[in-house]
Structures are given as C-alpha cells and as structure tokens.
Amino acid sequence: MEEDRKLMQFHFISNAEISTHYHQNLDLFYVMTGRLKVVIDDQTYYLHQGDIILINANKRHYMDGDEELLGARFEIDFHLLAEQMGSMQLLFWCNTVADRNEAYEDLRNILDRILEHYFEKNGMGGLHLNALYYEALYVLTSNFLIKVDDSRVNTKDTQEQSRMWQIQNYIQANYQKQISLNELAEKLYLSNAYLSKYIKKNFGMTFMEYQNNVRIFHAVDELIHTNKNMTRIAMDNGFPSSAAFTKAFRNMYGEAPSDYHRKMQEEREPAKAAELTQREEKIIARYLKYKADKREKEASYGSICTVDASQKGSRLAVNTRAICVGEAYSILHNDVQNQLIQLQGEAGIRYVRIWGMFALDECVNKNGECNFRKLDTVLDFLVKNHMKPYMDLGYKKTAFMYTPERYLKEVVHQGSFGEAVFTKVMKEFSLHLANRYGAEELESWYFEYWDESRSEDNGVNDSERERKCKAEEYFRNFEIIHQAMKRVSSNIPVGGAGFVLGYELQEYKNILSLWKESEIQPDFLSFYSYQYTAIEEEGKKYRRKSIDTSYMKNQILLLRRFMEEEGISVPELHISEWNSTISNRNLFNDSCEQGAYVLKNCIEMNGEVDIMAYWHALDSYSDYYDSNRILSGDSGLITRDGIHKPSYYAFVFMNRLRPHVLSKDEHAIVTTNGRGRFVIACHNYKKLSSYYVLKEENEIKMNELENYLEDSEPYNLKIRLENVQNGTYLVKIHYVNKEHGSVQDIWGNMECQKSLADDEDEMNYLKSTAIPHIEMKSVVVDHGVLEIENIMQSQEIHLLDIKYQDI
C-alpha cells in the first residue's frame, strides 16, 4: 500500500556527513549556523549562515558539516511536484553561493517561518506548515525553475525543436510499453540509422539508454514510495524482466534496486530521525529570535527615508546618460535626429552607441576600399549636438525579436573581413577620425569590439578547443583595433567583448585569459544585461526569464567576485546594452511598469558601473509592417510619432538630480546642490510574477498587464530631511502613473485606435497629455526638520524638487 506522501517536509541537520549518493526527490539545504560542504558531481560549494542550495533529482552529491553546523533539509517530492507543474522534466538553479537574486531573501523568510513552526506538525499547526510549504515552492518555481521541455529554453531552430519534442514525448508517453527504435523511426519518417545517430548526438546516449533512463526515473519513485516487489515495479515501468531492470538500475545507481529500496526505507523510518539536543533547540530559538527582530525593524523603518541634510554627500554618477541607437546610418533620418536632440536636451544623454559603420556598400567594399563621407555626416551630427559616439566595431545584424528565440525580422548588414583587409580598414579608419576630429576629441569617445562568434548559440555546442579557437580569433581582431586606435593616442578607450550577464560567467575565461597573458589590455569590459538567466547542465544550456528585482546589480556583484577570483582588473566596466527584455513586441516596454523599471535600475546602479547604455533609444529602430499602431511594444523611449513614454521620463528625472547624493535606498535617491535645494527621484516598482515567466512576451495583452505583477499596493515613502534651514520650502512633485502622463493608458482610453496617427489634432492631444503631472505645495520648517509624505501608486515614478523660499 502506498505511503501517505507529502509534497514537502523537513528536519534539522547537525554535524552532518552523508556519503556520496543520489535520489529522485529534490533536497533543499538551508544553513543556520556553522559551515556545510556540499559536493555535486565535480562542483564543491561551502555554505555558511543564510546560504541555500537545492540539489536536483538524481544528482550525485556528498555533504559534510563542521561542529557548529545547524541547518535544515527540506525534501521535495519530485513526482508530486512534477504532477503539479505538468512536466516530468524539471531543473532548478537555486544556489546562494554561486548566484545572487532578491528572491533568496523572500525564500529565507518563508523557511524561517517554517522553522518557527517545527513543533507544530499536527492539527492546525500542520495546516499552517502545509500553507508555508506551498508558499516556499511558489517562490522556488517562480524564480529558480527551468522547465527544460519549454520551447523558450531551446536555441535550436523550429524543426530541431519539433523533432526533439516528438522523441521525448513519444518515449515519455510509451515508456511502460515495449517500444523499439524502428517504431519511432517510422512515426518520424526517418531511417533507423539516421534516428539512432540523431538521438546519440542530441541526447548524449543511445535510444535504449534514454528509454531506460526514463523508465528508471519512474521506477525510482515507486521504490521510494511503495512496497511493490521488484518484478512488479520492473513490469509496470516497461522492463521486460526484473533481471533487465536490475541491470539497468545497477548501471545508473551502482547498486541493486532492492538494496536501494531497503536503504530508502531505512532513511525514511521515523526512528532514524535525529533528535534535537537541548543545545540545538537553544541555537534554533536564538537564531529565529534574531530573524524576527530583524524583520520587525525592517517593517518599522522600510517606508521612512531619513537624511542628514548638513552632509555634503557623495558625487552623483552620470553613468546612465547613454543610449543605444543601433545601425549608425539610421541617424541620417530627420526624425531620428530630432528625437536624439530631445534626448540630449531633456534627458542629458551624452553617449550614443552605434554600429554597422563598415557595412558593405555604405563605406567599405569587400577589398577594404573605404569612403567615410556618409559616416562623417553621422558623426558630425553627434559632435555638433554635444553627444559622444560609442562605436561598436563588431559585425552586428539588425534583429527584431518577438521573443529571445523568435525573430520578427533579421537583416545581416555586413560580413567579417579577412585579417589583412580588416587591418587595412582599421588603419584608414583611425587615421581618418584623427585628421577630422583630432586625437583629443577621440579620447572622449568609446570604441567597443563585440564578439560576434558567440551570437548564435553562445558556444553551447562547441568543444573546449572550438571555444578557445574562437576566443583567439576574437583577440586577434581586438589587437588590430587596439593598435590602430592607440597609434593615434594611447588615451583613446578601446574595450569589449559584449558578454551577456546571466549567461556566460564561465565563458569569460577564454578571452580574459588571453588578455591577461598579453601586453594588450582592454580599457573597459562591456556586458549586455537583459532579464534572462542560463545554466549549463551536462553540456546543455537552459534559459529562462528572470524576475529578480535587482537582476543587474546582482549579476554585476557576481561578475566582480569572479574577476577578483581570477585576478582580473580593468579600469572600467560598461553595460553597453540593458533592458528588462530583448523583445521588440512586449507591451511592458510602453507602460508605466517600464518607467518604474528604468528609474529603479538607474538609481540602484548609480556608481556601480561606468557606463549604462539603454537598449534602445527609439521605436523607429524596429519599424516594420506590424508597427502601424501608435504603440507596438518596442523598447524605445520615444514612439515613431515622437510621443514620450514613461521610460523617457525616468531618464529625464535622473537628469534633473543635483550633483551630491545624500541617500540612496531601494525606492529613492536624494540629492542636493548644497545650497538649500533638494531633488529626489523615487518609484514604486512592482516585481513581476511567475505568470510573466511562463508567458510568451509578444502575447501579453495591454488589459492584462496588472495580472503579471506580484501585487499592486501603493507605497508610502516618508521623506525626513534633518538639519535644514528654518523657513518656507516650495515642493514641486512631477509624477507619471496610469492616470497621468502614460501614453499607453491615454491611448487605451481612446480604444487604441489605429487611425489616430492620421489625425493631427488627436496626435497633438496625445503628445500634450503624455507628460508628467505636476503638483506644488509649501512646507514651513521651524525645528530644522522637513517632512514630506509621498504616496506612490503601483509602478508610479516621482521627482520631488524642493527649494528654499526666502520670503
């Protein structure tokens, strides 16, 4: 008879040493005190207080704790979770030692609440525990789950995806039957020989091995949770005999299934559970009291921003005053020029990132013969209007995206030159720029070389040798660029290589090691930041959207730690592209949510990196047949018709800050000019939910946006400025929310009519109303303290301008 099964259960661990083993259920370990060593396959992690690690199904692991160790082991029933999630192929990446994510703090708080109810496993306490288990699993699946059978994690083309799904689904659906390679080949209209090679190449094992893996995967669940005999388990899971089952099981687990069953039953016996000592109970009580006090303190002061106005403060960084335009020659269009002038004037944009300068038929032919007159017009415009070129010299393509895996349009503008031609072009290019603009001007520009060799699959299917060869080719081209520009002036900044945060942490090594061994050093390292993460398991890379509210900051902290461990140091770090999404058809791009997202990241990353170039400046970048509406989900700051989005005003608010930072926290940055004026930018950004993670980005509807948020509660940010001069202050509040200044919501109230673009009066109405709302009030200070209560609605952004009035 099958045992009473629970989706999740836990017990405390102390002085643990568990020999190498593996099992189907998931294990989540949480360290309260001491240190826990965890070895998973060939990776070793050392967990300390507060660290969490989740061990996936059937992963070999070993653990050893020191004398001070006190932790909790949470066992998650894989089979029940798979039923709940509708997939038998689940993979988690949850490891605080190797990853950073704001969701880890949410998970810690829930685990602490579970531990608080350790002695209440029955009755009402048991119901409360079950509720907390589901809450913990919700955080885990929302933030750390990779569904490996999800189409969006597969980077192969559509035909490849379809074939692999067919193979997986057929075997999963028929594993209990006697099926053959011949049957499957007939269904796929393939030859036996071709299908056999295909499965070996893409699954890393033979058809029989993969089939047996699936069968054992299900059989292990019965070994753990039932008392069926071995023959019954073997027959129920598709094995022709108990002997065949035993042989396949030994090959995978190194022991007989009967021995494994006996061992699992012994481990699950209540009598075997370790009893807590009196000392451990005291440690638990002390630890939980500390956590409870910490939560109470955070709740009491989380909505109050207290600032000593007499302090000078730190210098405000201007790292966010950069944007990506895209293909260089698009700047020749009049509407693009007008919108860039607006961005420079109101948002203070200083750097404009462009590429495609060497596009064939534009200024260079295949033999390296150059004519830079057209490019001169582009660069002259930028320089004349007080903007600095940030030139990506890599071989880029224009790609409009529905989702990270689905192209709306893809255009290749240029191809790679041979080494001799590339050397010739770069020499002529650098000398031309020096003669036209002067070395001193070029020293204020940036020259980036993106590594296009990783653009298609990020090297997922490459061997170590192939990756090294690509790195060496990239480095040779970088050296050509570096030498050409440094001949003009050693102070011209040259860098690269456009690594992708969250994807390529381990792949940095190949190129960085070449730089370390060379006399040539980059002046800056460049990275792309989109809210996606990837992990590599057994040679395959799995991706997912991330809803970490501090994704960029956490990824940069991981990067800095990696660089420190590898002994890598560079003068500057750049985020040369950043956004929440790579999609050009995601309606969040047009919304108040995007305005709050931009302002949050600009505040949070202020001073963390040297340059942050927003992807991308203008909707005209991805103008296409399907963009005949006022808004189409492109990530530009300005629409094709010249209407400013909430994200545009986020940059405007940042540009209006004063030069000295008095305070910065999760929701606000407080600045001053040191002479009685204070300017504060703040937001109420809301975290996206797991519903967003599972949704195709181009399928999001405008009236559903709030459904993708964790909550829509207002936020009361109380500002308290201490040691200010007594007298009267004028407080001017600029804000954008769904009722005021949001072009998406205004257009929605006009029933999203397409015809508006043809009506001048209606277009003028949209432009004139899609601006921040303004309120003003006077505040009298007589005890040196200025207090303002500032309530923000969900996804609202504010700019508070506070001036002393001498009246």
Coordinates of C-alpha atoms in Angstrom, one line a residue, residues 68-316:
E68 CA 28.9 24.3 14.6
L69 CA 26.6 23.2 11.8
L70 CA 22.9 23.6 12.4
G71 CA 20.7 23.6 9.3
A72 CA 17.5 22.3 7.8
R73 CA 17.0 19.8 5.0
F74 CA 13.8 20.3 3.0
E75 CA 12.8 17.2 1.0
I76 CA 10.5 17.9 -2.0
D77 CA 8.6 15.1 -3.6
F78 CA 9.7 15.2 -7.2
H79 CA 6.8 13.1 -8.6
L80 CA 4.1 15.2 -6.8
L81 CA 5.8 18.5 -7.9
A82 CA 6.0 17.2 -11.5
E83 CA 2.3 16.5 -11.5
Q84 CA 1.6 19.9 -10.1
M85 CA 3.8 21.6 -12.7
G86 CA 2.6 19.4 -15.6
S87 CA 6.1 18.3 -16.6
M88 CA 8.4 15.4 -15.7
Q89 CA 11.5 17.4 -16.8
L90 CA 12.2 20.0 -14.1
L91 CA 15.5 21.6 -13.3
F92 CA 16.3 24.2 -10.6
W93 CA 19.1 26.7 -10.3
C94 CA 19.0 27.7 -6.6
N95 CA 22.4 28.3 -5.0
T96 CA 23.3 31.4 -3.0
V97 CA 27.0 30.5 -3.1
A98 CA 27.1 30.9 -6.9
D99 CA 24.1 33.2 -7.6
R100 CA 22.5 36.4 -6.5
N101 CA 18.8 37.1 -6.6
E102 CA 16.5 39.2 -4.5
A103 CA 14.1 36.3 -4.3
Y104 CA 16.6 34.4 -2.0
E105 CA 15.6 36.8 0.8
D106 CA 11.9 36.0 0.2
L107 CA 12.8 32.3 0.4
R108 CA 14.8 32.7 3.6
N109 CA 11.9 34.5 5.3
I110 CA 9.5 31.7 4.4
L111 CA 11.9 29.0 5.5
D112 CA 12.4 30.8 8.8
R113 CA 8.6 30.8 9.3
I114 CA 8.5 27.1 8.6
L115 CA 11.3 26.5 11.2
E116 CA 9.3 28.6 13.7
H117 CA 6.5 26.0 13.5
Y118 CA 8.8 23.0 13.8
F119 CA 7.0 21.7 16.9
E120 CA 3.5 22.3 15.3
K121 CA 3.4 19.5 12.8
N122 CA -0.1 18.2 13.8
G123 CA -3.6 19.8 13.8
M124 CA -3.8 23.5 13.0
G125 CA -0.1 23.8 13.0
G126 CA 0.2 21.1 10.3
L127 CA -2.2 23.1 8.1
H128 CA -0.1 26.2 8.6
L129 CA 3.0 24.3 7.7
N130 CA 1.5 23.0 4.5
A131 CA 0.5 26.5 3.6
L132 CA 4.1 27.7 4.1
Y133 CA 5.4 24.7 2.1
Y134 CA 3.3 25.8 -0.9
E135 CA 4.5 29.4 -0.4
A136 CA 8.1 28.3 -0.5
L137 CA 7.5 26.1 -3.6
Y138 CA 5.8 29.1 -5.3
V139 CA 8.9 31.2 -4.7
L140 CA 11.2 28.4 -5.9
T141 CA 9.2 27.7 -9.1
S142 CA 8.7 31.4 -9.9
N143 CA 12.3 32.4 -9.6
F144 CA 14.5 29.3 -9.9
L145 CA 12.8 26.7 -12.1
I146 CA 14.0 25.8 -15.5
K147 CA 11.4 23.8 -17.5
V148 CA 13.8 22.0 -19.8
D149 CA 11.0 21.0 -22.1
D150 CA 9.8 24.6 -22.6
S151 CA 10.2 25.8 -26.1
R152 CA 11.8 29.1 -25.0
V153 CA 14.9 27.4 -23.4
N154 CA 15.8 25.7 -26.7
T155 CA 18.0 27.7 -29.0
K156 CA 17.8 25.3 -32.0
D157 CA 15.7 26.0 -35.0
T158 CA 12.0 25.2 -35.1
Q159 CA 12.5 21.9 -37.0
E160 CA 15.1 20.7 -34.5
Q161 CA 12.8 21.7 -31.6
S162 CA 9.9 19.8 -33.0
R163 CA 11.9 16.6 -33.7
M164 CA 13.4 16.6 -30.1
W165 CA 9.9 17.2 -28.6
Q166 CA 8.5 14.4 -30.6
I167 CA 11.1 11.9 -29.5
Q168 CA 10.8 13.0 -25.8
N169 CA 7.0 13.0 -25.8
Y170 CA 6.8 9.6 -27.5
I171 CA 9.1 7.9 -25.1
Q172 CA 7.5 9.6 -22.1
A173 CA 4.1 8.6 -23.2
N174 CA 5.1 5.0 -24.0
Y175 CA 7.8 4.1 -21.6
Q176 CA 5.6 1.4 -19.9
K177 CA 5.3 -0.5 -23.2
Q178 CA 7.8 -2.4 -25.3
I179 CA 8.7 0.1 -27.9
S180 CA 11.5 0.0 -30.5
L181 CA 13.7 2.4 -32.4
N182 CA 12.1 1.1 -35.6
E183 CA 8.6 2.1 -34.4
L184 CA 9.8 5.6 -33.5
A185 CA 11.7 6.0 -36.8
E186 CA 8.5 5.0 -38.8
K187 CA 6.5 7.7 -36.9
L188 CA 9.1 10.3 -37.7
Y189 CA 9.6 9.1 -41.3
L190 CA 13.3 8.6 -40.7
S191 CA 15.6 5.7 -41.2
N192 CA 16.7 3.7 -38.2
A193 CA 20.4 4.5 -38.8
Y194 CA 19.7 8.3 -39.0
L195 CA 17.5 8.4 -35.9
S196 CA 20.0 6.3 -33.9
K197 CA 22.8 8.8 -34.7
Y198 CA 20.5 11.8 -34.1
I199 CA 19.5 10.6 -30.6
K200 CA 23.1 9.8 -29.7
K201 CA 24.2 13.3 -30.9
N202 CA 21.4 15.3 -29.2
F203 CA 20.7 13.3 -26.1
G204 CA 24.2 12.1 -25.4
M205 CA 23.1 8.4 -25.2
T206 CA 21.6 5.7 -27.3
F207 CA 17.9 5.1 -27.8
M208 CA 17.9 2.2 -25.4
E209 CA 19.9 4.1 -22.8
Y210 CA 17.5 7.1 -23.0
Q211 CA 14.4 4.8 -22.8
N212 CA 15.9 3.0 -19.8
N213 CA 16.7 6.4 -18.1
V214 CA 13.0 7.4 -18.4
R215 CA 11.8 4.0 -17.1
I216 CA 14.2 4.1 -14.1
F217 CA 13.2 7.7 -13.5
H218 CA 9.6 6.5 -12.8
A219 CA 10.7 3.2 -11.2
V220 CA 12.7 5.0 -8.5
D221 CA 9.6 6.9 -7.4
E222 CA 7.9 3.5 -6.8
L223 CA 11.0 2.1 -5.0
I224 CA 10.8 5.0 -2.5
H225 CA 7.1 5.4 -2.0
T226 CA 5.6 1.9 -2.4
N227 CA 6.2 -1.6 -1.2
K228 CA 5.7 -3.3 -4.6
N229 CA 8.0 -6.2 -5.3
M230 CA 10.9 -5.8 -7.8
T231 CA 9.2 -7.8 -10.5
R232 CA 6.0 -5.7 -10.4
I233 CA 8.0 -2.5 -10.5
A234 CA 10.0 -3.7 -13.4
M235 CA 6.9 -4.8 -15.4
D236 CA 4.9 -1.6 -14.6
N237 CA 7.7 0.6 -15.9
G238 CA 8.3 -1.2 -19.2
F239 CA 11.2 -3.5 -18.4
P240 CA 10.8 -7.0 -20.0
S241 CA 12.0 -8.7 -16.8
S242 CA 13.3 -8.0 -13.3
A243 CA 16.8 -9.0 -14.4
A244 CA 16.7 -6.3 -17.1
F245 CA 15.5 -3.8 -14.6
T246 CA 18.3 -4.8 -12.1
K247 CA 21.0 -4.5 -14.8
A248 CA 19.9 -1.1 -16.0
F249 CA 19.5 0.1 -12.4
R250 CA 23.0 -1.0 -11.4
N251 CA 24.4 0.8 -14.4
M252 CA 22.9 4.0 -13.2
Y253 CA 23.0 3.8 -9.4
G254 CA 25.8 1.3 -8.8
E255 CA 23.6 -1.0 -6.7
A256 CA 20.7 -3.3 -6.9
P257 CA 17.2 -1.8 -6.8
S258 CA 16.3 -4.0 -3.8
D259 CA 19.3 -2.6 -1.9
Y260 CA 18.3 1.0 -2.9
H261 CA 14.7 0.3 -1.8
R262 CA 15.8 -1.0 1.6
K263 CA 18.2 2.0 2.2
M264 CA 15.5 4.5 1.3
Q265 CA 13.0 2.8 3.6
E266 CA 15.5 2.9 6.5
E267 CA 16.2 6.6 5.9
R268 CA 12.5 7.3 6.0
E269 CA 11.9 5.5 9.3
P270 CA 10.8 8.0 12.0
A271 CA 13.0 6.1 14.5
K272 CA 16.1 7.0 12.4
A273 CA 15.4 10.8 12.5
A274 CA 18.0 12.6 14.5
E275 CA 16.7 14.1 17.8
L276 CA 17.4 17.7 18.6
T277 CA 19.6 18.2 21.6
Q278 CA 18.9 20.9 24.2
R279 CA 21.8 22.9 22.8
E280 CA 20.4 22.8 19.3
E281 CA 17.0 23.9 20.5
K282 CA 18.6 26.9 22.1
I283 CA 20.5 27.7 18.9
I284 CA 17.3 27.5 16.9
A285 CA 15.4 29.7 19.3
R286 CA 18.2 32.3 19.3
Y287 CA 18.5 32.3 15.6
L288 CA 14.8 32.6 15.0
K289 CA 14.6 35.5 17.5
Y290 CA 17.3 37.3 15.7
K291 CA 15.5 36.9 12.4
A292 CA 12.2 38.0 13.9
D293 CA 13.8 41.1 15.4
K294 CA 15.4 41.9 12.0
R295 CA 12.0 41.6 10.2
E296 CA 10.3 43.8 12.8
K297 CA 13.0 46.5 12.4
E298 CA 12.7 46.4 8.6
A299 CA 9.0 46.7 8.7
S300 CA 9.1 49.7 11.1
Y301 CA 11.5 51.8 9.0
G302 CA 11.1 50.5 5.5
S303 CA 8.9 53.4 4.4
I304 CA 10.9 56.2 6.0
C305 CA 13.9 57.9 4.3
T306 CA 15.8 59.9 6.9
V307 CA 18.6 62.2 5.6
D308 CA 21.1 64.5 7.3
A309 CA 20.9 67.5 5.0
S310 CA 24.0 69.0 6.6
Q311 CA 26.3 66.4 5.0
K312 CA 28.0 67.0 1.7
G313 CA 27.2 63.6 0.3
S314 CA 28.9 61.6 -2.4
R315 CA 29.2 62.7 -6.1
L316 CA 26.3 61.7 -8.3

